[in-house]
CSV table of C-alpha atoms in Angstrom, one decimal:
chain,number,residue,atom,x,y,z
A,14,MET,CA,124.2,84.3,87.3
A,15,ASN,CA,122.8,87.0,85.0
A,16,LYS,CA,123.0,89.9,87.4
A,17,LYS,CA,126.3,91.5,88.2
A,18,ARG,CA,127.4,90.5,91.6
A,19,ASP,CA,128.4,93.1,94.2
A,20,ARG,CA,131.5,92.9,96.4
A,21,LEU,CA,129.6,91.5,99.4
A,22,GLN,CA,128.1,88.7,97.2
A,23,ILE,CA,131.5,87.8,95.7
A,24,ILE,CA,133.1,87.6,99.2
A,25,HIS,CA,130.1,85.5,100.3
A,26,ASP,CA,130.6,83.2,97.4
A,27,ILE,CA,134.3,82.8,97.9
A,28,LEU,CA,133.9,82.1,101.7
A,29,SER,CA,131.1,79.7,101.0
A,30,VAL,CA,133.1,77.6,98.6
A,31,ILE,CA,136.1,77.5,100.9
A,32,ARG,CA,133.9,76.5,103.8
A,33,GLU,CA,132.3,73.7,101.8
A,34,LYS,CA,135.7,72.0,101.5
A,35,ASN,CA,137.4,73.5,104.6
A,36,GLY,CA,141.1,73.2,104.6
A,37,LYS,CA,141.4,71.3,101.4
A,38,ILE,CA,140.4,73.7,98.6
A,39,LYS,CA,142.9,74.7,96.0
A,40,PRO,CA,143.0,78.1,94.1
A,41,THR,CA,141.9,76.5,90.8
A,42,HIS,CA,138.8,75.1,92.6
A,43,ILE,CA,137.9,78.5,94.1
A,44,LEU,CA,138.5,80.1,90.6
A,45,TYR,CA,136.1,77.6,89.0
A,46,LYS,CA,133.4,77.9,91.7
A,47,SER,CA,133.6,81.7,92.3
A,48,ASN,CA,133.3,82.6,88.6
A,49,LEU,CA,136.0,85.3,88.7
A,50,SER,CA,139.1,86.1,86.7
A,51,TYR,CA,142.4,84.8,88.1
A,52,GLN,CA,143.5,88.3,88.9
A,53,MET,CA,140.3,89.2,90.7
A,54,MET,CA,140.3,86.0,92.7
A,55,GLU,CA,143.9,86.7,93.8
A,56,GLU,CA,142.9,90.3,94.9
A,57,TYR,CA,139.9,89.0,96.9
A,58,LEU,CA,141.9,86.2,98.5
A,59,GLN,CA,144.7,88.5,99.5
A,60,GLU,CA,142.2,90.9,101.0
A,61,LEU,CA,140.4,88.1,102.9
A,62,ILE,CA,143.7,86.7,104.2
A,63,GLN,CA,144.7,90.2,105.3
A,64,LYS,CA,141.4,90.8,107.1
A,65,GLY,CA,141.6,87.4,108.8
A,66,PHE,CA,138.8,85.6,107.0
A,67,VAL,CA,140.9,83.1,105.2
A,68,VAL,CA,144.1,81.2,106.0
A,69,GLU,CA,146.6,80.1,103.4
A,70,HIS,CA,148.3,76.7,103.8
A,71,LEU,CA,151.5,75.8,101.9
A,72,SER,CA,152.4,72.2,101.3
A,73,LYS,CA,154.1,70.0,98.8
A,74,GLN,CA,150.9,69.7,96.9
A,75,GLY,CA,150.7,73.5,96.6
A,76,LYS,CA,148.5,76.1,98.2
A,77,THR,CA,145.2,75.3,100.0
A,78,TYR,CA,142.8,77.6,101.9
A,79,SER,CA,140.6,77.4,104.9
A,80,VAL,CA,138.2,79.8,106.6
A,81,THR,CA,138.4,81.2,110.1
A,82,GLU,CA,135.8,82.0,112.8
A,83,ARG,CA,135.5,85.5,111.3
A,84,ALA,CA,134.4,84.0,108.0
A,85,HIS,CA,131.8,81.8,109.7
A,86,ASN,CA,130.5,85.0,111.4
A,87,TYR,CA,130.4,86.8,108.1
A,88,LEU,CA,128.4,84.0,106.4
A,89,GLU,CA,126.1,83.7,109.4
A,90,HIS,CA,125.3,87.5,109.4
A,91,TYR,CA,125.4,88.0,105.7
A,92,GLY,CA,121.7,88.9,105.4
A,93,MET,CA,122.1,91.6,108.1
A,94,ILE,CA,125.3,93.0,106.5
A,95,LYS,CA,123.7,93.1,103.0
A,96,SER,CA,120.5,94.7,104.2
A,97,PHE,CA,122.3,97.5,106.1
A,98,VAL,CA,124.8,98.1,103.3
A,99,GLU,CA,122.0,98.3,100.6
A,100,ASN,CA,119.7,100.5,102.7
A,101,PHE,CA,122.5,103.0,103.3
A,102,GLY,CA,124.1,102.7,99.9
A,103,LEU,CA,127.5,101.7,101.2
A,104,ASP,CA,128.4,99.1,98.6
B,3,MET,CA,127.2,141.8,117.9
B,4,ALA,CA,126.2,138.9,115.5
B,5,TYR,CA,124.1,136.1,116.8
B,6,LEU,CA,124.7,132.4,115.9
B,7,TYR,CA,120.9,131.9,116.0
B,8,LEU,CA,117.7,133.1,117.6
B,9,VAL,CA,115.3,130.8,119.3
B,10,PRO,CA,111.6,131.6,120.1
B,11,GLN,CA,110.8,131.2,123.8
B,12,TRP,CA,108.0,128.6,123.2
B,13,PHE,CA,110.4,126.4,121.2
B,14,PHE,CA,113.2,126.3,123.8
B,15,GLY,CA,112.4,122.9,125.2
B,16,PHE,CA,111.2,121.4,121.9
B,17,GLY,CA,114.5,122.4,120.3
B,18,ILE,CA,116.6,120.7,122.9
B,19,ALA,CA,114.4,117.6,122.8
B,20,MET,CA,114.8,117.4,119.1
B,21,GLU,CA,118.6,117.8,119.3
B,22,ILE,CA,118.6,114.8,121.8
B,23,ILE,CA,116.5,112.8,119.4
B,24,PHE,CA,118.8,113.6,116.4
B,25,GLY,CA,121.8,112.6,118.6
B,26,LEU,CA,120.1,109.3,119.7
B,27,ILE,CA,119.2,108.3,116.1
B,28,ALA,CA,122.7,109.2,114.9
B,29,LEU,CA,124.2,107.2,117.8
B,30,TRP,CA,122.0,104.2,117.0
B,31,VAL,CA,123.1,104.3,113.3
B,32,ALA,CA,126.7,104.6,114.3
B,33,LEU,CA,126.6,101.6,116.8
B,34,TYR,CA,124.8,99.4,114.3
B,35,ALA,CA,127.3,100.3,111.6
B,36,PHE,CA,130.1,99.3,114.0
B,37,LYS,CA,128.3,96.1,114.8
B,38,ILE,CA,128.0,95.3,111.0
B,39,PHE,CA,131.7,96.3,110.6
B,40,SER,CA,132.7,93.7,113.2
B,41,PHE,CA,131.3,91.0,111.0
B,42,SER,CA,132.3,92.3,107.6
B,43,SER,CA,135.5,94.4,108.1
B,44,GLN,CA,134.2,96.7,105.3
B,45,ARG,CA,136.0,100.0,105.5
B,46,GLU,CA,133.0,102.0,104.5
B,47,LEU,CA,131.1,100.8,107.5
B,48,LYS,CA,133.8,101.9,109.9
B,49,LEU,CA,133.8,105.4,108.3
B,50,PHE,CA,130.0,105.6,108.2
B,51,GLY,CA,129.8,104.6,111.8
B,52,SER,CA,132.6,107.1,112.8
B,53,GLY,CA,130.9,109.9,110.9
B,54,PHE,CA,127.6,109.3,112.6
B,55,LEU,CA,129.2,108.9,116.0
B,56,LEU,CA,130.9,112.3,115.7
B,57,ILE,CA,127.6,113.9,114.5
B,58,SER,CA,125.8,112.3,117.4
B,59,ILE,CA,128.3,113.7,120.0
B,60,SER,CA,127.8,117.1,118.3
B,61,TYR,CA,124.0,117.0,118.7
B,62,PHE,CA,124.4,116.1,122.4
B,63,LEU,CA,126.8,119.0,122.9
B,64,TRP,CA,124.3,121.3,121.0
B,65,ALA,CA,121.5,120.3,123.4
B,66,ILE,CA,123.8,121.0,126.4
B,67,VAL,CA,124.9,124.4,125.0
B,68,ASN,CA,121.3,125.4,124.3
B,69,PHE,CA,120.2,124.3,127.8
B,70,PHE,CA,123.0,126.3,129.6
B,71,VAL,CA,124.3,129.0,127.4
B,72,LEU,CA,121.4,130.7,125.6
B,73,ASN,CA,120.8,134.3,126.6
B,74,GLN,CA,117.3,135.8,126.9
B,75,LEU,CA,117.0,138.5,124.3
B,76,ASP,CA,113.5,139.7,125.1
B,77,ASP,CA,110.1,138.3,126.3
B,78,HIS,CA,109.7,136.2,123.1
B,79,SER,CA,113.2,135.0,122.2
B,80,TRP,CA,116.5,133.6,123.2
B,81,ALA,CA,119.8,134.0,121.4
B,82,LEU,CA,123.3,132.5,121.2
B,83,ASN,CA,125.9,135.2,121.1
B,84,LEU,CA,129.5,134.2,121.3
B,85,GLY,CA,130.4,137.6,122.7
B,86,GLN,CA,128.1,137.3,125.7
B,87,ILE,CA,128.9,133.7,126.9
B,88,THR,CA,131.4,132.3,129.3
B,89,LEU,CA,134.6,130.6,128.2
B,90,LEU,CA,133.1,127.2,129.1
B,91,GLY,CA,130.1,128.1,126.9
B,92,LYS,CA,132.4,129.1,124.0
B,93,ILE,CA,134.3,125.8,124.3
B,94,GLY,CA,130.9,123.9,124.2
B,95,VAL,CA,129.8,125.8,121.1
B,96,TYR,CA,133.2,125.3,119.3
B,97,LEU,CA,133.2,121.6,120.3
B,98,HIS,CA,129.7,121.1,118.8
B,99,ILE,CA,130.8,122.7,115.6
B,100,ILE,CA,134.2,120.8,115.4
B,101,PHE,CA,132.5,117.4,116.0
B,102,TYR,CA,129.8,118.2,113.4
B,103,LEU,CA,132.3,119.2,110.8
B,104,ALA,CA,134.6,116.3,111.6
B,105,GLY,CA,131.6,113.9,111.2
B,106,LEU,CA,130.6,115.4,107.8
B,107,VAL,CA,134.2,115.3,106.6
B,108,THR,CA,134.4,111.6,107.6
B,109,LEU,CA,131.2,110.9,105.6
B,110,LEU,CA,132.6,112.8,102.7
B,111,TYR,CA,135.9,110.9,102.8
B,112,MET,CA,133.8,107.7,102.8
B,113,ILE,CA,131.8,108.6,99.6
B,114,LEU,CA,135.0,109.8,97.8
B,115,ARG,CA,136.4,106.3,98.2
B,116,VAL,CA,139.9,107.7,98.6
B,117,LYS,CA,142.2,105.4,100.6
B,118,ASN,CA,144.7,107.9,101.8
B,119,VAL,CA,144.4,109.1,105.4
B,120,ARG,CA,146.5,112.2,104.6
B,121,ALA,CA,143.7,113.3,102.2
B,122,PHE,CA,141.2,113.0,105.0
B,123,PHE,CA,143.3,115.2,107.3
B,124,LEU,CA,143.9,117.7,104.5
B,125,ILE,CA,140.1,118.1,104.0
B,126,LEU,CA,139.6,118.3,107.8
B,127,LEU,CA,142.4,120.9,108.2
B,128,LEU,CA,141.1,123.1,105.3
B,129,THR,CA,137.6,122.9,106.7
B,130,PHE,CA,138.7,124.0,110.2
B,131,ILE,CA,140.9,126.8,108.7
B,132,ALA,CA,137.9,128.1,106.7
B,133,PHE,CA,135.8,128.1,109.8
B,134,PHE,CA,138.3,129.6,112.3
B,135,VAL,CA,139.6,132.4,110.1
B,136,SER,CA,136.1,133.4,109.1
B,137,ALA,CA,134.7,136.7,110.5
B,138,ASN,CA,131.2,135.4,110.5
B,139,LYS,CA,131.5,131.9,112.1
B,140,ALA,CA,127.8,131.0,112.1
B,141,PHE,CA,127.5,131.8,108.4
B,142,THR,CA,130.7,129.9,107.5
B,143,PHE,CA,129.6,126.9,109.6
B,144,TYR,CA,126.2,126.6,107.8
B,145,ILE,CA,127.8,127.2,104.4
B,146,LEU,CA,130.2,124.3,105.1
B,147,THR,CA,127.5,122.0,106.3
B,148,ILE,CA,125.3,122.9,103.3
B,149,PHE,CA,128.2,122.2,101.0
B,150,PHE,CA,129.1,118.8,102.6
B,151,PHE,CA,125.5,117.6,102.9
B,152,GLY,CA,125.0,118.7,99.2
B,153,LEU,CA,128.0,116.6,98.1
B,154,ILE,CA,126.6,113.6,100.1
B,155,PHE,CA,123.2,114.1,98.6
B,156,PHE,CA,124.7,114.3,95.1
B,157,HIS,CA,126.5,111.1,95.7
B,158,TYR,CA,123.3,109.3,96.8
B,159,LEU,CA,121.5,110.7,93.8
B,160,GLN,CA,124.2,109.2,91.5
B,161,GLU,CA,123.9,105.9,93.3
B,162,TYR,CA,120.2,106.0,93.0
B,163,PHE,CA,120.3,106.5,89.2
B,164,SER,CA,123.1,104.0,88.7
B,165,LYS,CA,121.9,100.5,87.8
B,166,LYS,CA,123.8,99.0,90.7
B,167,HIS,CA,121.3,100.2,93.3
B,168,SER,CA,117.8,99.4,94.0
B,169,PRO,CA,115.3,102.1,95.1
B,170,ARG,CA,116.0,101.1,98.7
B,171,ILE,CA,118.3,104.0,99.2
B,172,ILE,CA,115.6,106.6,98.4
B,173,SER,CA,114.9,107.1,102.1
B,174,VAL,CA,118.6,108.0,102.8
B,175,LEU,CA,118.7,110.1,99.6
B,176,LEU,CA,115.6,112.1,100.7
B,177,ALA,CA,117.1,112.4,104.2
B,178,PHE,CA,120.3,114.1,103.0
B,179,MET,CA,118.2,116.3,100.7
B,180,LEU,CA,116.2,117.5,103.7
B,181,LEU,CA,119.4,118.0,105.7
B,182,VAL,CA,120.6,120.4,103.0
B,183,ILE,CA,117.3,122.3,103.2
B,184,SER,CA,117.3,122.4,107.0
B,185,HIS,CA,120.8,123.9,107.0
B,186,ILE,CA,119.8,126.5,104.4
B,187,SER,CA,117.1,127.4,106.9
B,188,PHE,CA,119.6,127.5,109.8
B,189,LEU,CA,121.7,129.9,107.7
B,190,PHE,CA,119.1,132.6,108.2
B,191,SER,CA,118.3,131.7,111.8
B,192,ALA,CA,120.5,134.6,113.1
B,193,SER,CA,118.1,137.1,111.5
B,194,SER,CA,114.7,135.5,112.4
B,195,TYR,CA,113.8,132.7,114.9
B,196,GLY,CA,111.3,131.2,112.5
B,197,TYR,CA,114.1,129.8,110.4
B,198,TYR,CA,115.5,128.0,113.5
B,199,VAL,CA,112.1,126.3,114.1
B,200,VAL,CA,111.7,125.4,110.4
B,201,GLY,CA,115.3,124.1,110.3
B,202,HIS,CA,114.6,121.8,113.3
B,203,LEU,CA,111.4,120.5,111.9
B,204,ILE,CA,113.0,119.6,108.5
B,205,GLU,CA,115.9,118.0,110.3
B,206,LEU,CA,113.5,115.9,112.3
B,207,ALA,CA,111.9,114.7,109.1
B,208,ALA,CA,115.4,113.8,107.8
B,209,TYR,CA,116.2,111.8,110.9
B,210,ILE,CA,112.9,110.0,110.8
B,211,LEU,CA,113.8,108.9,107.2
B,212,ILE,CA,117.2,107.7,108.5
B,213,LEU,CA,115.5,105.8,111.2
B,214,VAL,CA,113.2,104.2,108.7
B,215,SER,CA,116.2,103.0,106.7
B,216,LEU,CA,117.7,101.6,109.9
B,217,MET,CA,114.4,99.8,110.8
B,218,PHE,CA,114.4,98.2,107.3
B,219,SER,CA,117.9,97.0,108.0
B,220,LEU,CA,116.9,95.6,111.4
B,221,LYS,CA,114.0,93.7,109.9
B,222,LYS,CA,116.1,91.3,107.8
């Protein structure tokens, strides 16, 4: 990944990686797959939880994450979102 | 008595038709932005949609005002004079201005990327105070719109030259530049009706460019 990713792309990457392993993914795995710093990943995850895209699960094994229906909608309409945001300079 | 603007008789219907077209395009952009917001929850999309929705309502009110409230000045021209219209007409004119300024303040708040709703209401309040205490309301309204459109244009200019953005925003950039020019033309529309016509034609070009951007978004 040579080009700097924008916000929409980062959110897309995080949601995609969680969806791939729905309900069983740990923060370290997201960190590795999303190619972000720990602090950045935490900020994005908190935002995604707050907006209802991701659900956090706590167990004896630690934290895991799963995606919601909203995240599926986001991934499905990602091309449409990106196109509008880029054409109107909203990113 | 000062006029808000003069309208040539032959342009009466064209002007109203154009204002409805501007309103419809702004409404389409607003509704599409809200649709995209429902998928992404991006704050900018909600503000962008709200700004265009307010501007859209303002254009429809402008068309209604022009249809019902204009006074015939002579055989060749019509005029909007706040001193010669009914209370209902005045309410219509002020609502048009309030919605337009509120829409522009919303777009400005979006580009400033300030996440403090009190800052939004402060800018809005200062804008309304500047307008309502002014002795020449038409002049102040157009000065404020030129200032706001100018700031939005400058923002898009910065975005265009930043490495983050592709040349895809050039259409919106040019649209806001044309909106600045059209409102400079409207600034003089109280002295000569030619400026009112030129302002509308330039504004039409601006909304065609906004429509082009929307069409490119719909294609993907």
